[in-house]
Coordinates of C-alpha atoms in Angstrom, one line a residue:
M1 CA -27.5 10.7 38.0
K2 CA -25.4 7.5 38.2
K3 CA -24.7 5.0 35.6
T4 CA -22.7 1.8 35.8
L5 CA -19.7 1.3 33.8
L6 CA -21.4 -0.7 31.1
S7 CA -24.2 1.7 30.5
T8 CA -21.2 4.9 30.1
I9 CA -19.6 2.4 27.3
V10 CA -22.5 2.1 25.9
M11 CA -23.6 5.4 25.8
C12 CA -19.9 6.6 24.5
M13 CA -20.1 3.6 21.3
T14 CA -23.3 5.3 20.5
A15 CA -22.3 8.6 20.5
V16 CA -19.3 7.5 18.3
A17 CA -22.1 5.9 16.1
A18 CA -24.2 9.0 15.8
V19 CA -24.5 11.2 13.2
A20 CA -25.9 13.7 15.6
Q21 CA -26.8 14.2 18.8
P22 CA -29.4 16.2 21.0
A23 CA -26.9 17.1 23.4
G24 CA -24.1 15.7 25.7
G25 CA -22.7 12.5 25.5
F26 CA -18.8 11.8 25.5
G27 CA -19.0 13.1 22.1
G28 CA -20.4 16.2 22.9
F29 CA -23.0 18.0 21.1
Q30 CA -22.9 17.5 16.9
Q31 CA -24.5 20.2 14.7
Q32 CA -24.6 18.9 11.5
T33 CA -23.1 21.6 9.0
K34 CA -21.4 21.5 5.7
L35 CA -17.7 22.8 6.2
E36 CA -16.6 26.0 4.3
T37 CA -13.1 25.1 3.4
S38 CA -10.9 26.1 0.7
Q39 CA -8.9 22.5 0.6
E40 CA -9.5 19.1 2.8
W41 CA -7.6 16.3 3.5
K42 CA -8.9 13.0 4.8
D43 CA -7.2 9.8 6.6
I44 CA -3.7 11.4 6.7
N45 CA -1.6 9.2 8.6
Y46 CA 1.2 11.4 10.3
A47 CA 2.7 8.5 12.1
G48 CA 4.2 6.8 9.0
D49 CA 2.3 3.3 9.8
D50 CA -0.7 1.8 8.4
K51 CA -2.9 2.4 11.6
A52 CA -6.1 4.0 10.8
Y53 CA -6.0 5.0 14.6
H54 CA -3.1 7.4 13.4
T55 CA -4.8 9.1 10.6
C56 CA -6.3 13.0 10.8
D57 CA -8.5 15.1 8.8
I58 CA -6.7 18.3 7.6
Y59 CA -8.9 21.6 7.0
L60 CA -8.3 25.0 5.4
P61 CA -10.3 27.8 5.6
K62 CA -12.5 29.3 2.6
K63 CA -11.0 32.0 2.3
E64 CA -7.0 31.3 1.1
A65 CA -4.0 32.5 2.7
K66 CA -0.1 31.7 2.0
S67 CA -0.1 30.0 5.4
Y68 CA -2.9 29.3 8.6
P69 CA -2.4 29.0 12.0
V70 CA -3.3 25.7 12.9
V71 CA -5.8 24.1 15.6
I72 CA -5.6 20.6 16.4
H73 CA -9.0 19.7 17.6
I74 CA -9.2 16.4 19.7
Y75 CA -12.6 14.2 19.5
G76 CA -14.2 13.0 23.1
S77 CA -14.9 9.7 24.4
A78 CA -13.8 8.9 27.4
W79 CA -10.5 7.8 25.4
F80 CA -12.5 4.7 24.2
S81 CA -12.3 5.6 20.5
N82 CA -9.6 5.3 18.4
S83 CA -11.6 6.5 15.1
S84 CA -13.9 9.7 16.0
K85 CA -12.2 12.4 14.3
G86 CA -14.9 12.8 12.0
M87 CA -17.5 13.4 14.7
A88 CA -15.0 15.9 16.4
D89 CA -17.3 19.1 17.0
L90 CA -17.0 19.4 13.3
G91 CA -20.4 21.7 13.3
T92 CA -19.6 24.0 16.2
I93 CA -15.6 24.4 17.4
V94 CA -14.2 23.2 14.1
K95 CA -16.6 25.2 12.0
T96 CA -16.1 28.5 14.2
L97 CA -12.5 28.0 14.0
L98 CA -12.4 27.6 10.1
D99 CA -14.5 30.7 9.7
N100 CA -12.0 32.7 11.4
G101 CA -8.9 32.1 9.6
Y102 CA -7.7 29.1 11.2
A103 CA -6.3 25.4 9.7
V104 CA -8.0 22.5 11.7
V105 CA -6.5 19.3 12.2
C106 CA -8.8 16.6 13.8
P107 CA -6.7 13.5 14.7
N108 CA -7.4 9.6 15.9
H109 CA -5.7 8.7 18.7
R110 CA -4.8 5.2 20.1
S111 CA -7.9 4.1 22.3
S112 CA -7.4 2.5 26.0
M113 CA -8.3 -0.5 24.2
D114 CA -5.5 -0.2 22.1
A115 CA -2.7 0.7 24.5
E116 CA -2.3 2.2 28.3
W117 CA -1.3 5.6 29.1
P118 CA 0.9 7.5 28.2
A119 CA 0.2 6.4 24.3
Q120 CA -2.6 8.7 24.0
I121 CA -0.5 11.9 24.8
N122 CA 2.5 10.3 22.4
D123 CA 0.1 10.1 19.5
I124 CA -1.2 14.2 20.2
R125 CA 2.3 14.9 20.2
A126 CA 3.3 13.2 16.7
V127 CA 0.4 14.9 15.1
I128 CA 2.2 18.4 16.4
R129 CA 5.4 17.1 15.3
F130 CA 3.9 16.3 11.7
V131 CA 1.6 19.9 11.2
R132 CA 5.2 21.6 11.6
G133 CA 7.1 19.2 9.7
E134 CA 4.5 19.0 6.9
A135 CA 3.8 23.0 7.5
K136 CA 4.7 23.8 3.5
K137 CA 2.3 21.3 2.0
Y138 CA -0.6 21.6 4.0
H139 CA -0.3 25.5 3.7
F140 CA 0.2 25.7 7.7
D141 CA 1.6 28.1 10.0
P142 CA 4.3 26.4 12.2
S143 CA 4.9 29.4 14.5
F144 CA 1.4 28.8 15.7
V145 CA -0.1 25.5 16.7
A146 CA -3.0 25.1 19.4
T147 CA -4.5 22.2 20.7
S148 CA -8.3 21.7 21.5
G149 CA -10.8 19.2 22.8
F150 CA -13.8 18.1 24.4
S151 CA -14.0 15.9 27.3
S152 CA -11.5 13.4 27.3
G153 CA -10.2 15.4 24.3
G154 CA -10.0 18.3 26.2
H155 CA -7.9 16.4 28.9
L156 CA -5.4 15.4 25.8
S157 CA -5.2 19.2 24.6
S158 CA -4.5 20.2 28.4
I159 CA -1.9 17.9 29.0
A160 CA -0.1 18.6 25.9
A161 CA 0.0 22.4 26.8
T162 CA 0.9 21.7 30.8
T163 CA 3.7 19.3 29.5
S164 CA 4.6 21.9 26.6
G165 CA 8.4 21.1 26.7
L166 CA 8.4 18.6 28.7
K167 CA 9.6 15.2 27.4
T168 CA 9.5 12.9 30.4
A169 CA 8.0 13.1 34.0
T170 CA 9.0 10.9 37.2
I171 CA 6.5 10.9 39.7
G172 CA 7.4 8.5 43.0
Q173 CA 8.1 5.1 41.2
V174 CA 6.1 6.0 37.8
K175 CA 8.3 7.0 35.1
L176 CA 6.5 8.3 31.8
D177 CA 7.8 8.9 28.2
L178 CA 5.8 12.0 27.2
E179 CA 7.1 12.4 24.4
G180 CA 7.1 9.3 22.2
S181 CA 9.3 8.2 19.0
L182 CA 6.3 8.0 16.5
G183 CA 6.3 9.4 13.1
A184 CA 9.2 11.0 10.6
Y185 CA 9.7 14.5 12.3
T186 CA 10.9 13.4 15.6
N187 CA 13.1 16.5 15.2
Q188 CA 10.1 18.7 15.1
S189 CA 8.9 20.6 18.4
S190 CA 6.2 18.9 20.0
T191 CA 5.5 22.4 21.9
V192 CA 2.3 24.5 21.5
N193 CA 1.5 27.8 21.6
A194 CA -2.1 27.9 23.1
A195 CA -4.3 25.3 24.2
C196 CA -8.7 25.3 24.6
D197 CA -10.0 22.9 27.1
W198 CA -13.8 21.9 26.8
S199 CA -15.3 19.9 29.5
G200 CA -12.1 17.9 30.3
P201 CA -11.0 15.8 33.1
V202 CA -8.0 17.5 34.2
D203 CA -7.5 15.9 37.9
L204 CA -7.8 12.1 37.7
T205 CA -7.3 11.9 41.6
A206 CA -10.5 14.0 42.1
M207 CA -13.1 12.9 39.7
D208 CA -15.7 12.9 42.4
C209 CA -15.4 16.5 43.3
G210 CA -19.1 17.9 42.5
E211 CA -21.6 16.3 41.0
H212 CA -20.4 13.4 39.1
M213 CA -21.1 10.1 37.7
T214 CA -21.1 6.5 39.4
M215 CA -18.8 4.7 37.1
G216 CA -19.0 1.4 39.2
E217 CA -16.3 -1.2 39.5
N218 CA -14.2 0.5 36.7
S219 CA -14.1 4.1 35.5
P220 CA -12.8 5.1 32.0
E221 CA -9.3 6.5 33.9
D222 CA -8.9 2.8 35.4
V223 CA -9.2 1.2 32.2
L224 CA -6.8 3.8 30.5
L225 CA -4.0 3.0 33.3
K226 CA -5.2 -0.5 34.0
S227 CA -5.0 0.3 37.7
K228 CA -7.1 1.9 40.7
L229 CA -6.5 4.9 42.3
S230 CA -6.5 3.3 45.6
K231 CA -3.8 1.1 44.5
E232 CA -1.4 3.2 42.2
P233 CA -2.0 6.8 43.0
D234 CA 1.3 8.4 40.9
K235 CA -0.4 6.4 37.5
Y236 CA -3.3 8.9 38.1
I237 CA -1.2 12.3 39.1
G238 CA 0.7 11.8 36.0
L239 CA -2.1 11.1 34.3
S240 CA -3.6 14.7 35.4
A241 CA -2.8 18.2 33.6
V242 CA -3.0 20.0 36.8
H243 CA 0.1 18.2 38.0
Y244 CA 2.2 20.0 35.4
V245 CA 0.9 23.3 35.6
N246 CA 3.5 26.2 35.8
K247 CA 4.4 29.6 35.2
N248 CA 5.9 28.4 31.6
N249 CA 2.8 26.9 30.5
P250 CA 1.4 28.5 27.2
P251 CA -2.1 30.6 27.6
I252 CA -5.1 28.0 28.1
I253 CA -8.8 28.7 28.1
I254 CA -11.0 26.9 29.6
F255 CA -15.4 25.9 29.2
H256 CA -17.1 23.9 31.7
G257 CA -20.3 23.6 32.6
E258 CA -21.9 24.2 36.1
K259 CA -24.3 21.1 35.4
D260 CA -21.6 18.7 33.7
N261 CA -22.3 15.3 35.9
V262 CA -20.1 13.5 33.4
V263 CA -16.7 15.5 34.2
P264 CA -17.8 17.5 37.4
G265 CA -17.4 21.2 37.0
C266 CA -14.9 21.6 39.7
Q267 CA -12.5 20.1 37.5
G268 CA -12.4 22.8 35.2
K269 CA -12.4 25.6 38.1
K270 CA -9.8 24.3 40.1
F271 CA -7.5 24.0 36.9
F272 CA -8.6 27.9 35.9
E273 CA -7.2 29.0 39.8
L274 CA -4.4 27.0 39.7
L275 CA -3.4 28.5 36.2
K276 CA -4.2 31.9 37.6
A277 CA -2.1 31.5 40.6
A278 CA 1.2 30.2 38.8
G279 CA 0.8 33.3 36.5
V280 CA -0.1 31.8 33.2
K281 CA -2.8 33.7 30.8
T282 CA -5.8 31.9 31.2
E283 CA -9.5 32.4 30.6
G284 CA -12.1 30.0 32.6
T285 CA -15.8 30.2 31.1
F286 CA -18.5 28.3 33.4
P287 CA -22.0 28.5 32.2
A288 CA -25.1 28.0 34.6
E289 CA -26.9 25.3 32.4
G290 CA -23.8 23.9 30.7
S291 CA -24.3 20.4 30.7
H292 CA -21.3 17.6 29.3
G293 CA -21.0 19.0 25.7
G294 CA -24.7 20.2 25.6
P295 CA -26.1 23.2 23.5
A296 CA -25.3 25.7 26.5
M297 CA -21.5 25.2 26.2
Y298 CA -21.2 25.7 22.5
T299 CA -23.1 29.2 21.9
E300 CA -21.7 31.9 19.7
E301 CA -20.7 33.7 22.7
N302 CA -18.6 30.8 24.0
L303 CA -17.3 30.3 20.4
Q304 CA -16.1 33.5 19.9
K305 CA -14.2 34.0 23.3
M306 CA -12.3 30.9 21.8
V307 CA -11.2 32.9 18.7
Q308 CA -10.6 36.0 20.8
F309 CA -8.5 34.4 23.1
L310 CA -6.4 32.7 20.3
N311 CA -6.1 35.6 18.2
E312 CA -5.0 37.4 21.2
V313 CA -2.1 34.9 22.0
R314 CA -0.7 34.9 18.6
N315 CA -1.1 38.9 18.3
S316 CA 1.3 38.8 21.7
K317 CA 3.6 36.7 19.7
R318 CA 3.9 39.4 17.0

């Protein structure tokens, strides 16, 4: 299945605007549901500025507790959207996490139209620090903060994990400030305790592995990096979560469909194998009928695998 960049962007923006989709798209399968919560906060600015792309929504489980472990769940948009927190898999991933006792934070972040990489991971790290800095106010348990995300959100979740504890990176001539200095809580840690990757692009040097979309003149990662793989390969290596895999990475669980032709399934499989080889706690689920964010990905079995994995990580820390 081939699509030009223009149609890709149109599909992305359609996904952002839609209230619900029957299947797929960059935003994933959006099942309408009313979340059962004890408290909610909307449009909380995590960076201390007046930018809508630096806001987040916070959800606490219906069953009240003194504090809750936290999952930061990041929407998918091919990095094109800066305002899709309200479409962040609320009826599937977010609902399941809430029903199983996890507080969920859904942030916006700067798009590829707003800023070049690594601004997007700087935003996510600011969210992580905010969660720890505001733990008392929002009843967060700062001892367990995980990331999760779909598509480009899966990329950000994964790279937040594989670069956890790493403030800068140098790849050839490319120097990256991964940490950034956003927000009031720069004294807080931006490390994560676990991560969930739902269909994320994790090796941006190999997006043509397996069945894949043909993007035309510019791919989403080209737009994000303002470059081309053939021209500046080091930038694409630095954007890739797989580049940072090492034995110190936190546990990471991966879900990637065999029939994903947007982000090919070989991306998730490569990530899984590299994590295993490095000795990182990991699990990989690759549904035979799974498309990019389609219903076959968000089965009850897969959603419960996510919860069980996070629970196991938490229990191992006690």
